[in-house]
PDB file of C-alpha atoms in Angstrom:
ATOM      1  CA  MET A   1       0.000   0.000   0.000  1.00  0.00           C
ATOM      2  CA  LYS A   2       1.324   3.425  -0.941  1.00  0.00           C
ATOM      3  CA  ASP A   3       2.401   5.584   2.008  1.00  0.00           C
ATOM      4  CA  LEU A   4      -0.310   8.269   2.013  1.00  0.00           C
ATOM      5  CA  ARG A   5       1.818  10.453   4.288  1.00  0.00           C
ATOM      6  CA  SER A   6       3.999  11.190   1.281  1.00  0.00           C
ATOM      7  CA  ILE A   7       1.023  12.532  -0.711  1.00  0.00           C
ATOM      8  CA  ASP A   8      -0.788  15.829  -0.188  1.00  0.00           C
ATOM      9  CA  LEU A   9      -4.426  14.730  -0.279  1.00  0.00           C
ATOM     10  CA  ASN A  10      -5.405  18.284  -1.216  1.00  0.00           C
ATOM     11  CA  LEU A  11      -4.164  17.287  -4.642  1.00  0.00           C
ATOM     12  CA  LEU A  12      -7.378  15.282  -5.005  1.00  0.00           C
ATOM     13  CA  VAL A  13      -9.372  18.508  -4.897  1.00  0.00           C
ATOM     14  CA  ASP A  14      -7.145  20.001  -7.591  1.00  0.00           C
ATOM     15  CA  LEU A  15      -7.399  16.808  -9.626  1.00  0.00           C
ATOM     16  CA  ASP A  16     -11.199  16.828  -9.435  1.00  0.00           C
ATOM     17  CA  ALA A  17     -11.287  20.425 -10.688  1.00  0.00           C
ATOM     18  CA  LEU A  18      -8.893  19.633 -13.537  1.00  0.00           C
ATOM     19  CA  LEU A  19     -10.834  16.544 -14.598  1.00  0.00           C
ATOM     20  CA  SER A  20     -14.150  18.418 -14.447  1.00  0.00           C
ATOM     21  CA  THR A  21     -13.076  21.524 -16.347  1.00  0.00           C
ATOM     22  CA  ARG A  22     -10.372  20.041 -18.580  1.00  0.00           C
ATOM     23  CA  SER A  23      -8.681  23.419 -18.212  1.00  0.00           C
ATOM     24  CA  VAL A  24      -5.887  24.661 -15.951  1.00  0.00           C
ATOM     25  CA  THR A  25      -7.294  28.190 -16.114  1.00  0.00           C
ATOM     26  CA  GLU A  26     -10.875  27.174 -15.260  1.00  0.00           C
ATOM     27  CA  ALA A  27      -9.747  24.783 -12.516  1.00  0.00           C
ATOM     28  CA  ALA A  28      -7.688  27.571 -10.942  1.00  0.00           C
ATOM     29  CA  ARG A  29     -10.658  29.946 -11.123  1.00  0.00           C
ATOM     30  CA  ARG A  30     -12.965  27.363  -9.546  1.00  0.00           C
ATOM     31  CA  LEU A  31     -10.638  26.863  -6.574  1.00  0.00           C
ATOM     32  CA  ASN A  32      -9.603  30.516  -6.321  1.00  0.00           C
ATOM     33  CA  LEU A  33      -5.967  29.692  -7.046  1.00  0.00           C
ATOM     34  CA  SER A  34      -3.432  31.281  -9.356  1.00  0.00           C
ATOM     35  CA  GLN A  35      -2.890  29.638 -12.714  1.00  0.00           C
ATOM     36  CA  SER A  36       0.745  28.965 -11.834  1.00  0.00           C
ATOM     37  CA  ALA A  37      -0.308  27.189  -8.621  1.00  0.00           C
ATOM     38  CA  MET A  38      -2.718  24.979 -10.568  1.00  0.00           C
ATOM     39  CA  SER A  39      -0.031  24.252 -13.158  1.00  0.00           C
ATOM     40  CA  GLY A  40       2.230  23.193 -10.293  1.00  0.00           C
ATOM     41  CA  SER A  41      -0.493  20.856  -8.996  1.00  0.00           C
ATOM     42  CA  LEU A  42      -0.878  19.313 -12.437  1.00  0.00           C
ATOM     43  CA  SER A  43       2.879  18.685 -12.602  1.00  0.00           C
ATOM     44  CA  ARG A  44       2.826  16.985  -9.205  1.00  0.00           C
ATOM     45  CA  LEU A  45      -0.202  14.891 -10.171  1.00  0.00           C
ATOM     46  CA  ARG A  46       1.543  13.756 -13.340  1.00  0.00           C
ATOM     47  CA  ARG A  47       4.449  12.511 -11.218  1.00  0.00           C
ATOM     48  CA  VAL A  48       2.148  10.754  -8.736  1.00  0.00           C
ATOM     49  CA  PHE A  49       0.216   8.914 -11.440  1.00  0.00           C
ATOM     50  CA  ALA A  50       3.108   8.552 -13.892  1.00  0.00           C
ATOM     51  CA  ASP A  51       0.735   9.754 -16.574  1.00  0.00           C
ATOM     52  CA  PRO A  52       0.343  13.108 -18.377  1.00  0.00           C
ATOM     53  CA  LEU A  53      -3.393  13.132 -17.458  1.00  0.00           C
ATOM     54  CA  MET A  54      -4.097  16.065 -19.798  1.00  0.00           C
ATOM     55  CA  VAL A  55      -2.561  16.472 -23.254  1.00  0.00           C
ATOM     56  CA  ARG A  56      -2.892  19.279 -25.741  1.00  0.00           C
ATOM     57  CA  ASN A  57      -5.000  18.608 -28.810  1.00  0.00           C
ATOM     58  CA  GLY A  58      -4.871  21.703 -30.952  1.00  0.00           C
ATOM     59  CA  ARG A  59      -6.046  24.596 -28.745  1.00  0.00           C
ATOM     60  CA  VAL A  60      -7.717  22.428 -26.089  1.00  0.00           C
ATOM     61  CA  LEU A  61      -6.622  19.910 -23.469  1.00  0.00           C
ATOM     62  CA  THR A  62      -7.974  16.383 -23.616  1.00  0.00           C
ATOM     63  CA  LEU A  63      -7.898  13.741 -20.897  1.00  0.00           C
ATOM     64  CA  THR A  64      -5.814  10.609 -21.235  1.00  0.00           C
ATOM     65  CA  PRO A  65      -7.568   7.240 -20.773  1.00  0.00           C
ATOM     66  CA  ARG A  66      -6.082   7.045 -17.269  1.00  0.00           C
ATOM     67  CA  ALA A  67      -7.539  10.448 -16.398  1.00  0.00           C
ATOM     68  CA  GLU A  68     -10.989   9.500 -17.765  1.00  0.00           C
ATOM     69  CA  ALA A  69     -10.962   6.391 -15.575  1.00  0.00           C
ATOM     70  CA  LEU A  70     -10.084   8.493 -12.520  1.00  0.00           C
ATOM     71  CA  ILE A  71     -13.160  10.780 -12.754  1.00  0.00           C
ATOM     72  CA  PRO A  72     -15.679   8.581 -10.847  1.00  0.00           C
ATOM     73  CA  GLN A  73     -13.029   7.308  -8.434  1.00  0.00           C
ATOM     74  CA  VAL A  74     -11.892  10.788  -7.419  1.00  0.00           C
ATOM     75  CA  ARG A  75     -15.468  12.051  -7.075  1.00  0.00           C
ATOM     76  CA  GLU A  76     -16.353   9.055  -4.859  1.00  0.00           C
ATOM     77  CA  ILE A  77     -13.291   9.528  -2.643  1.00  0.00           C
ATOM     78  CA  LEU A  78     -13.984  13.236  -2.142  1.00  0.00           C
ATOM     79  CA  HIS A  79     -17.584  12.534  -1.155  1.00  0.00           C
ATOM     80  CA  GLN A  80     -16.459   9.921   1.350  1.00  0.00           C
ATOM     81  CA  ILE A  81     -13.915  12.314   2.856  1.00  0.00           C
ATOM     82  CA  ASP A  82     -16.556  15.027   3.036  1.00  0.00           C
ATOM     83  CA  GLY A  83     -18.863  12.612   4.851  1.00  0.00           C
ATOM     84  CA  VAL A  84     -16.181  11.773   7.414  1.00  0.00           C
ATOM     85  CA  PHE A  85     -15.658  15.403   8.388  1.00  0.00           C
ATOM     86  CA  ALA A  86     -19.176  16.731   7.818  1.00  0.00           C
ATOM     87  CA  ALA A  87     -21.044  18.176  10.775  1.00  0.00           C
ATOM     88  CA  ARG A  88     -23.678  15.851  12.205  1.00  0.00           C
ATOM     89  CA  ALA A  89     -26.267  18.546  12.829  1.00  0.00           C
ATOM     90  CA  ASP A  90     -29.780  17.661  11.675  1.00  0.00           C
ATOM     91  CA  PHE A  91     -30.964  19.192   8.430  1.00  0.00           C
ATOM     92  CA  ASP A  92     -33.298  22.155   9.015  1.00  0.00           C
ATOM     93  CA  PRO A  93     -35.107  23.299   5.841  1.00  0.00           C
ATOM     94  CA  ARG A  94     -36.062  26.609   7.461  1.00  0.00           C
ATOM     95  CA  THR A  95     -32.462  27.744   7.857  1.00  0.00           C
ATOM     96  CA  THR A  96     -30.374  25.720   5.395  1.00  0.00           C
ATOM     97  CA  THR A  97     -28.803  27.386   2.365  1.00  0.00           C
ATOM     98  CA  ARG A  98     -28.179  24.064   0.667  1.00  0.00           C
ATOM     99  CA  SER A  99     -28.414  23.691  -3.104  1.00  0.00           C
ATOM    100  CA  PHE A 100     -29.967  20.657  -4.836  1.00  0.00           C
ATOM    101  CA  SER A 101     -29.933  19.647  -8.494  1.00  0.00           C
ATOM    102  CA  ILE A 102     -32.690  17.661 -10.204  1.00  0.00           C
ATOM    103  CA  SER A 103     -32.441  16.326 -13.748  1.00  0.00           C
ATOM    104  CA  ALA A 104     -35.874  16.186 -15.360  1.00  0.00           C
ATOM    105  CA  SER A 105     -37.715  16.682 -18.639  1.00  0.00           C
ATOM    106  CA  ASP A 106     -39.744  19.835 -19.101  1.00  0.00           C
ATOM    107  CA  TYR A 107     -42.782  17.530 -18.819  1.00  0.00           C
ATOM    108  CA  ALA A 108     -41.769  16.335 -15.317  1.00  0.00           C
ATOM    109  CA  THR A 109     -40.767  19.893 -14.421  1.00  0.00           C
ATOM    110  CA  ALA A 110     -44.219  21.204 -15.288  1.00  0.00           C
ATOM    111  CA  VAL A 111     -46.137  18.333 -13.699  1.00  0.00           C
ATOM    112  CA  VAL A 112     -44.361  17.767 -10.387  1.00  0.00           C
ATOM    113  CA  LEU A 113     -41.404  20.126  -9.918  1.00  0.00           C
ATOM    114  CA  ALA A 114     -43.431  23.322 -10.359  1.00  0.00           C
ATOM    115  CA  PRO A 115     -45.814  22.473  -7.468  1.00  0.00           C
ATOM    116  CA  LEU A 116     -42.842  21.234  -5.424  1.00  0.00           C
ATOM    117  CA  LEU A 117     -41.046  24.556  -5.804  1.00  0.00           C
ATOM    118  CA  ARG A 118     -44.174  26.508  -4.878  1.00  0.00           C
ATOM    119  CA  GLY A 119     -44.340  24.535  -1.643  1.00  0.00           C
ATOM    120  CA  LEU A 120     -40.648  24.922  -0.864  1.00  0.00           C
ATOM    121  CA  ALA A 121     -40.759  28.708  -1.213  1.00  0.00           C
ATOM    122  CA  GLU A 122     -42.282  28.992   2.259  1.00  0.00           C
ATOM    123  CA  GLU A 123     -40.933  25.853   3.938  1.00  0.00           C
ATOM    124  CA  ALA A 124     -37.314  26.255   2.801  1.00  0.00           C
ATOM    125  CA  PRO A 125     -36.857  29.878   1.691  1.00  0.00           C
ATOM    126  CA  ASN A 126     -33.068  29.689   1.312  1.00  0.00           C
ATOM    127  CA  VAL A 127     -32.832  26.385  -0.540  1.00  0.00           C
ATOM    128  CA  THR A 128     -31.772  26.568  -4.192  1.00  0.00           C
ATOM    129  CA  VAL A 129     -33.085  23.977  -6.662  1.00  0.00           C
ATOM    130  CA  ASN A 130     -31.260  23.688  -9.975  1.00  0.00           C
ATOM    131  CA  VAL A 131     -33.385  21.996 -12.641  1.00  0.00           C
ATOM    132  CA  LEU A 132     -31.141  20.317 -15.206  1.00  0.00           C
ATOM    133  CA  PRO A 133     -32.010  18.855 -18.630  1.00  0.00           C
ATOM    134  CA  ARG A 134     -32.547  15.144 -19.059  1.00  0.00           C
ATOM    135  CA  SER A 135     -29.534  13.031 -19.872  1.00  0.00           C
ATOM    136  CA  PRO A 136     -29.426   9.864 -21.973  1.00  0.00           C
ATOM    137  CA  ASP A 137     -26.981   8.414 -19.393  1.00  0.00           C
ATOM    138  CA  VAL A 138     -28.752   8.545 -16.016  1.00  0.00           C
ATOM    139  CA  PRO A 139     -26.321   6.244 -14.137  1.00  0.00           C
ATOM    140  CA  ALA A 140     -23.399   8.484 -15.103  1.00  0.00           C
ATOM    141  CA  VAL A 141     -25.237  11.627 -13.975  1.00  0.00           C
ATOM    142  CA  LEU A 142     -25.835  10.128 -10.540  1.00  0.00           C
ATOM    143  CA  ARG A 143     -22.461   8.418 -10.227  1.00  0.00           C
ATOM    144  CA  LEU A 144     -20.680  11.716 -10.893  1.00  0.00           C
ATOM    145  CA  ASP A 145     -23.116  13.657  -8.674  1.00  0.00           C
ATOM    146  CA  SER A 146     -24.041  15.918 -11.568  1.00  0.00           C
ATOM    147  CA  ALA A 147     -27.554  15.776 -10.078  1.00  0.00           C
ATOM    148  CA  ASP A 148     -28.949  14.826  -6.680  1.00  0.00           C
ATOM    149  CA  LEU A 149     -32.106  13.350  -8.185  1.00  0.00           C
ATOM    150  CA  VAL A 150     -33.140  12.229 -11.646  1.00  0.00           C
ATOM    151  CA  ILE A 151     -36.778  11.913 -12.699  1.00  0.00           C
ATOM    152  CA  GLU A 152     -37.266   9.348 -15.464  1.00  0.00           C
ATOM    153  CA  PRO A 153     -39.970   6.903 -16.574  1.00  0.00           C
ATOM    154  CA  ARG A 154     -39.424   3.484 -15.021  1.00  0.00           C
ATOM    155  CA  GLU A 155     -40.137   2.016 -18.429  1.00  0.00           C
ATOM    156  CA  MET A 156     -37.089   3.836 -19.832  1.00  0.00           C
ATOM    157  CA  MET A 157     -34.821   2.881 -16.933  1.00  0.00           C
ATOM    158  CA  GLY A 158     -35.555  -0.847 -17.003  1.00  0.00           C
ATOM    159  CA  ASP A 159     -33.812  -2.986 -14.392  1.00  0.00           C
ATOM    160  CA  THR A 160     -31.386  -0.802 -12.465  1.00  0.00           C
ATOM    161  CA  PRO A 161     -29.518  -1.159  -9.161  1.00  0.00           C
ATOM    162  CA  LEU A 162     -30.178   2.524  -8.448  1.00  0.00           C
ATOM    163  CA  PRO A 163     -32.617   3.214  -5.601  1.00  0.00           C
ATOM    164  CA  GLY A 164     -35.843   4.708  -6.878  1.00  0.00           C
ATOM    165  CA  TYR A 165     -39.370   5.693  -5.901  1.00  0.00           C
ATOM    166  CA  SER A 166     -42.418   5.879  -8.192  1.00  0.00           C
ATOM    167  CA  LEU A 167     -44.061   9.299  -8.265  1.00  0.00           C
ATOM    168  CA  PHE A 168     -47.015   9.292 -10.683  1.00  0.00           C
ATOM    169  CA  SER A 169     -48.405   7.623 -13.792  1.00  0.00           C
ATOM    170  CA  ASP A 170     -49.703   9.098 -17.017  1.00  0.00           C
ATOM    171  CA  ARG A 171     -51.292   7.979 -20.263  1.00  0.00           C
ATOM    172  CA  TRP A 172     -50.652   8.851 -23.903  1.00  0.00           C
ATOM    173  CA  LEU A 173     -53.052  10.757 -26.166  1.00  0.00           C
ATOM    174  CA  CYS A 174     -52.814  11.962 -29.755  1.00  0.00           C
ATOM    175  CA  MET A 175     -52.794  15.724 -30.324  1.00  0.00           C
ATOM    176  CA  LEU A 176     -53.989  17.170 -33.656  1.00  0.00           C
ATOM    177  CA  ASP A 177     -55.336  20.420 -35.060  1.00  0.00           C
ATOM    178  CA  ALA A 178     -59.038  19.588 -35.489  1.00  0.00           C
ATOM    179  CA  GLY A 179     -59.540  22.347 -38.036  1.00  0.00           C
ATOM    180  CA  MET A 180     -56.990  20.823 -40.407  1.00  0.00           C
ATOM    181  CA  HIS A 181     -58.775  17.473 -40.699  1.00  0.00           C
ATOM    182  CA  GLU A 182     -62.120  16.373 -42.075  1.00  0.00           C
ATOM    183  CA  PRO A 183     -64.445  14.980 -39.362  1.00  0.00           C
ATOM    184  CA  ALA A 184     -64.146  11.522 -40.926  1.00  0.00           C
ATOM    185  CA  VAL A 185     -60.414  11.542 -40.167  1.00  0.00           C
ATOM    186  CA  LEU A 186     -60.982  11.875 -36.425  1.00  0.00           C
ATOM    187  CA  ASP A 187     -64.281  10.016 -36.011  1.00  0.00           C
ATOM    188  CA  PRO A 188     -63.149   7.344 -35.841  1.00  0.00           C
ATOM    189  CA  PHE A 189     -59.398   7.954 -35.708  1.00  0.00           C
ATOM    190  CA  ASP A 190     -58.196   4.567 -36.893  1.00  0.00           C
ATOM    191  CA  ARG A 191     -54.772   3.049 -37.494  1.00  0.00           C
ATOM    192  CA  ASP A 192     -54.711   3.683 -41.249  1.00  0.00           C
ATOM    193  CA  ARG A 193     -55.560   7.389 -40.897  1.00  0.00           C
ATOM    194  CA  TYR A 194     -53.038   7.717 -38.066  1.00  0.00           C
ATOM    195  CA  LEU A 195     -50.207   6.259 -40.156  1.00  0.00           C
ATOM    196  CA  GLN A 196     -51.049   8.432 -43.170  1.00  0.00           C
ATOM    197  CA  LEU A 197     -50.377  11.639 -41.212  1.00  0.00           C
ATOM    198  CA  PRO A 198     -46.981  13.328 -40.667  1.00  0.00           C
ATOM    199  CA  HIS A 199     -45.737  12.844 -37.107  1.00  0.00           C
ATOM    200  CA  LEU A 200     -44.028  15.032 -34.521  1.00  0.00           C
ATOM    201  CA  VAL A 201     -41.982  13.058 -31.988  1.00  0.00           C
ATOM    202  CA  TYR A 202     -40.198  13.958 -28.772  1.00  0.00           C
ATOM    203  CA  SER A 203     -36.523  13.023 -28.393  1.00  0.00           C
ATOM    204  CA  ILE A 204     -33.562  14.039 -26.254  1.00  0.00           C
ATOM    205  CA  GLY A 205     -29.886  14.629 -26.846  1.00  0.00           C
ATOM    206  CA  PRO A 206     -27.794  14.678 -30.020  1.00  0.00           C
ATOM    207  CA  GLU A 207     -28.534  10.953 -30.463  1.00  0.00           C
ATOM    208  CA  ARG A 208     -32.278  11.830 -30.628  1.00  0.00           C
ATOM    209  CA  GLN A 209     -33.196   9.242 -28.007  1.00  0.00           C
ATOM    210  CA  LEU A 210     -36.922   8.604 -28.489  1.00  0.00           C
ATOM    211  CA  ASN A 211     -39.484   8.693 -25.692  1.00  0.00           C
ATOM    212  CA  PHE A 212     -41.118   5.538 -24.403  1.00  0.00           C
ATOM    213  CA  ALA A 213     -44.225   5.768 -26.623  1.00  0.00           C
ATOM    214  CA  ASP A 214     -42.228   6.153 -29.826  1.00  0.00           C
ATOM    215  CA  ARG A 215     -39.876   3.353 -28.760  1.00  0.00           C
ATOM    216  CA  HIS A 216     -42.898   1.130 -28.129  1.00  0.00           C
ATOM    217  CA  LEU A 217     -44.310   1.764 -31.606  1.00  0.00           C
ATOM    218  CA  ALA A 218     -40.911   1.106 -33.159  1.00  0.00           C
ATOM    219  CA  SER A 219     -40.689  -2.194 -31.249  1.00  0.00           C
ATOM    220  CA  LEU A 220     -44.030  -3.203 -32.805  1.00  0.00           C
ATOM    221  CA  GLY A 221     -42.627  -2.532 -36.266  1.00  0.00           C
ATOM    222  CA  VAL A 222     -44.951   0.439 -36.804  1.00  0.00           C
ATOM    223  CA  HIS A 223     -43.527   2.695 -39.522  1.00  0.00           C
ATOM    224  CA  ARG A 224     -44.575   6.347 -39.428  1.00  0.00           C
ATOM    225  CA  ARG A 225     -43.633   9.371 -41.476  1.00  0.00           C
ATOM    226  CA  ILE A 226     -41.727  11.416 -38.894  1.00  0.00           C
ATOM    227  CA  GLU A 227     -41.647  14.975 -40.166  1.00  0.00           C
ATOM    228  CA  LEU A 228     -40.400  16.760 -37.057  1.00  0.00           C
ATOM    229  CA  THR A 229     -38.500  15.981 -33.839  1.00  0.00           C
ATOM    230  CA  VAL A 230     -38.322  18.298 -30.825  1.00  0.00           C
ATOM    231  CA  GLU A 231     -36.804  18.135 -27.327  1.00  0.00           C
ATOM    232  CA  SER A 232     -39.597  20.024 -25.562  1.00  0.00           C
ATOM    233  CA  PHE A 233     -43.216  18.914 -25.215  1.00  0.00           C
ATOM    234  CA  LEU A 234     -44.085  22.594 -24.647  1.00  0.00           C
ATOM    235  CA  MET A 235     -43.511  23.187 -28.356  1.00  0.00           C
ATOM    236  CA  ALA A 236     -46.098  20.620 -29.491  1.00  0.00           C
ATOM    237  CA  PRO A 237     -49.182  22.920 -29.627  1.00  0.00           C
ATOM    238  CA  LEU A 238     -47.253  25.672 -31.404  1.00  0.00           C
ATOM    239  CA  LEU A 239     -45.924  23.296 -34.041  1.00  0.00           C
ATOM    240  CA  ILE A 240     -49.117  21.264 -34.527  1.00  0.00           C
ATOM    241  CA  ARG A 241     -51.518  24.206 -34.780  1.00  0.00           C
ATOM    242  CA  GLY A 242     -52.288  24.971 -38.435  1.00  0.00           C
ATOM    243  CA  THR A 243     -50.684  21.744 -39.720  1.00  0.00           C
ATOM    244  CA  SER A 244     -51.616  18.121 -40.373  1.00  0.00           C
ATOM    245  CA  LEU A 245     -49.097  16.924 -37.771  1.00  0.00           C
ATOM    246  CA  VAL A 246     -50.036  14.422 -35.083  1.00  0.00           C
ATOM    247  CA  SER A 247     -48.068  13.762 -31.906  1.00  0.00           C
ATOM    248  CA  LEU A 248     -48.269  11.476 -28.921  1.00  0.00           C
ATOM    249  CA  VAL A 249     -48.459  13.603 -25.770  1.00  0.00           C
ATOM    250  CA  LEU A 250     -48.945  12.820 -22.100  1.00  0.00           C
ATOM    251  CA  GLU A 251     -52.330  13.692 -20.640  1.00  0.00           C
ATOM    252  CA  ARG A 252     -51.159  15.521 -17.512  1.00  0.00           C
ATOM    253  CA  ALA A 253     -48.983  17.831 -19.564  1.00  0.00           C
ATOM    254  CA  ALA A 254     -51.443  18.240 -22.414  1.00  0.00           C
ATOM    255  CA  PHE A 255     -54.035  19.894 -20.200  1.00  0.00           C
ATOM    256  CA  MET A 256     -51.439  22.422 -19.035  1.00  0.00           C
ATOM    257  CA  LEU A 257     -50.944  23.606 -22.609  1.00  0.00           C
ATOM    258  CA  PRO A 258     -53.028  26.000 -24.735  1.00  0.00           C
ATOM    259  CA  LEU A 259     -55.450  23.653 -26.520  1.00  0.00           C
ATOM    260  CA  GLU A 260     -57.438  26.145 -28.576  1.00  0.00           C
ATOM    261  CA  ASP A 261     -58.216  24.587 -31.989  1.00  0.00           C
ATOM    262  CA  LEU A 262     -56.464  21.389 -30.923  1.00  0.00           C
ATOM    263  CA  ARG A 263     -58.032  18.040 -30.182  1.00  0.00           C
ATOM    264  CA  LEU A 264     -56.911  15.132 -28.013  1.00  0.00           C
ATOM    265  CA  VAL A 265     -57.959  11.628 -29.048  1.00  0.00           C
ATOM    266  CA  GLU A 266     -57.136   8.085 -27.986  1.00  0.00           C
ATOM    267  CA  PRO A 267     -54.223   6.557 -29.925  1.00  0.00           C
ATOM    268  CA  PRO A 268     -55.495   4.063 -32.486  1.00  0.00           C
ATOM    269  CA  ILE A 269     -52.473   1.896 -31.617  1.00  0.00           C
ATOM    270  CA  PRO A 270     -52.501   1.335 -27.825  1.00  0.00           C
ATOM    271  CA  VAL A 271     -49.452   2.591 -25.957  1.00  0.00           C
ATOM    272  CA  PRO A 272     -48.736   1.502 -22.343  1.00  0.00           C
ATOM    273  CA  ASN A 273     -48.898   4.109 -19.580  1.00  0.00           C
ATOM    274  CA  ILE A 274     -45.684   5.434 -18.099  1.00  0.00           C
ATOM    275  CA  THR A 275     -44.697   5.829 -14.452  1.00  0.00           C
ATOM    276  CA  ASP A 276     -42.289   8.636 -13.646  1.00  0.00           C
ATOM    277  CA  ALA A 277     -39.945   7.870 -10.750  1.00  0.00           C
ATOM    278  CA  MET A 278     -37.107   9.582  -8.944  1.00  0.00           C
ATOM    279  CA  TYR A 279     -33.682   7.925  -8.767  1.00  0.00           C
ATOM    280  CA  TRP A 280     -30.604   8.781  -6.721  1.00  0.00           C
ATOM    281  CA  ASN A 281     -27.103   7.625  -5.861  1.00  0.00           C
ATOM    282  CA  PRO A 282     -27.310   5.101  -2.974  1.00  0.00           C
ATOM    283  CA  ARG A 283     -24.615   6.919  -1.033  1.00  0.00           C
ATOM    284  CA  HIS A 284     -27.140   9.731  -0.432  1.00  0.00           C
ATOM    285  CA  THR A 285     -29.922   7.511   0.890  1.00  0.00           C
ATOM    286  CA  GLU A 286     -29.250   8.350   4.547  1.00  0.00           C
ATOM    287  CA  ASP A 287     -28.279  11.992   4.003  1.00  0.00           C
ATOM    288  CA  SER A 288     -30.841  13.995   5.994  1.00  0.00           C
ATOM    289  CA  GLY A 289     -31.127  16.834   3.469  1.00  0.00           C
ATOM    290  CA  HIS A 290     -31.403  14.484   0.545  1.00  0.00           C
ATOM    291  CA  ARG A 291     -34.005  12.408   2.399  1.00  0.00           C
ATOM    292  CA  TRP A 292     -36.026  15.563   3.122  1.00  0.00           C
ATOM    293  CA  LEU A 293     -36.029  16.508  -0.571  1.00  0.00           C
ATOM    294  CA  ARG A 294     -37.159  13.021  -1.602  1.00  0.00           C
ATOM    295  CA  HIS A 295     -39.973  13.071   0.957  1.00  0.00           C
ATOM    296  CA  ARG A 296     -41.142  16.484  -0.221  1.00  0.00           C
ATOM    297  CA  LEU A 297     -41.124  15.373  -3.860  1.00  0.00           C
ATOM    298  CA  ALA A 298     -43.028  12.170  -3.031  1.00  0.00           C
ATOM    299  CA  ALA A 299     -45.607  14.135  -1.008  1.00  0.00           C
ATOM    300  CA  THR A 300     -46.082  16.573  -3.884  1.00  0.00           C
ATOM    301  CA  ALA A 301     -46.702  13.692  -6.287  1.00  0.00           C
ATOM    302  CA  THR A 302     -49.448  12.238  -4.069  1.00  0.00           C
ATOM    303  CA  ARG A 303     -51.401  15.491  -4.387  1.00  0.00           C
ATOM    304  CA  LEU A 304     -51.437  15.499  -8.189  1.00  0.00           C
ATOM    305  CA  THR A 305     -54.781  15.282  -9.981  1.00  0.00           C
ATOM    306  CA  PRO A 306     -55.597  11.669 -10.883  1.00  0.00           C
ATOM    307  CA  MET A 307     -55.316  10.657 -14.531  1.00  0.00           C
ATOM    308  CA  GLY A 308     -58.451  11.481 -16.448  1.00  0.00           C
ATOM    309  CA  GLY A 309     -59.282  14.311 -14.079  1.00  0.00           C
ATOM    310  CA  ALA A 310     -57.038  16.995 -15.526  1.00  0.00           C
ATOM    311  CA  SER A 311     -59.803  18.441 -17.678  1.00  0.00           C
TER     312      SER A 311
END
């Protein structure tokens, strides 16, 4: 075992900043150090690990494979050290100035985070909640503590070792501009008519990861003419109005949107409901502040209007 007395463990803090920013200048700014001091830390770290860690690629620095592998390890070690020396005082939402981050879609933000934040304004006036975009790699977000909580459909997460708690369920409806279709198209709205229309679908990230409903249809071998993809369900009414587009939307969110001239109908091809759940890193399960946030989010979800009652 390496003699830790010969290593300045403060270097781990510098290493974490360097790995996160991939920049000596930004790492120095984050830790309120001079650039020369951070350059000195990088030189020492290179000797400790016998690896350059960061190499220049044109005008930017890129991490070596060894450095990439160190990112989760260093973050885990720093959290464990922080836990060892952290004060044991109970979490008090009335006085804490703690900041929490939650990764969620704009759909989950509108449905459950908005009422949560309204409730926290009085109960925890100095708490800051940072709402972050969804990520296609939830385990990485939580492993690296990029977010305290992630809200995702259980159907998208599948089997996962991450601790989670179901919040609410929702069902899929089709949204169309009623004025752009003959009555016979919508009454009844059958499979053939549905597949003849251009479709708007919701996806996330540069890989255009499809939502659960669109994945389900693809798994059935249903081929649609996808004319438009968006990352925000809030855009659906604006883009559908005045067009022949059809889109699968979630009921709870749909009734929060301006529906003038739009119509919601049952999908002619059944799509299973989804259940949105919160997930977190297991090392935070017993953290009193984290536990308080999870309880508040769960309590908010229990007060949501039941499905079918949003109208």
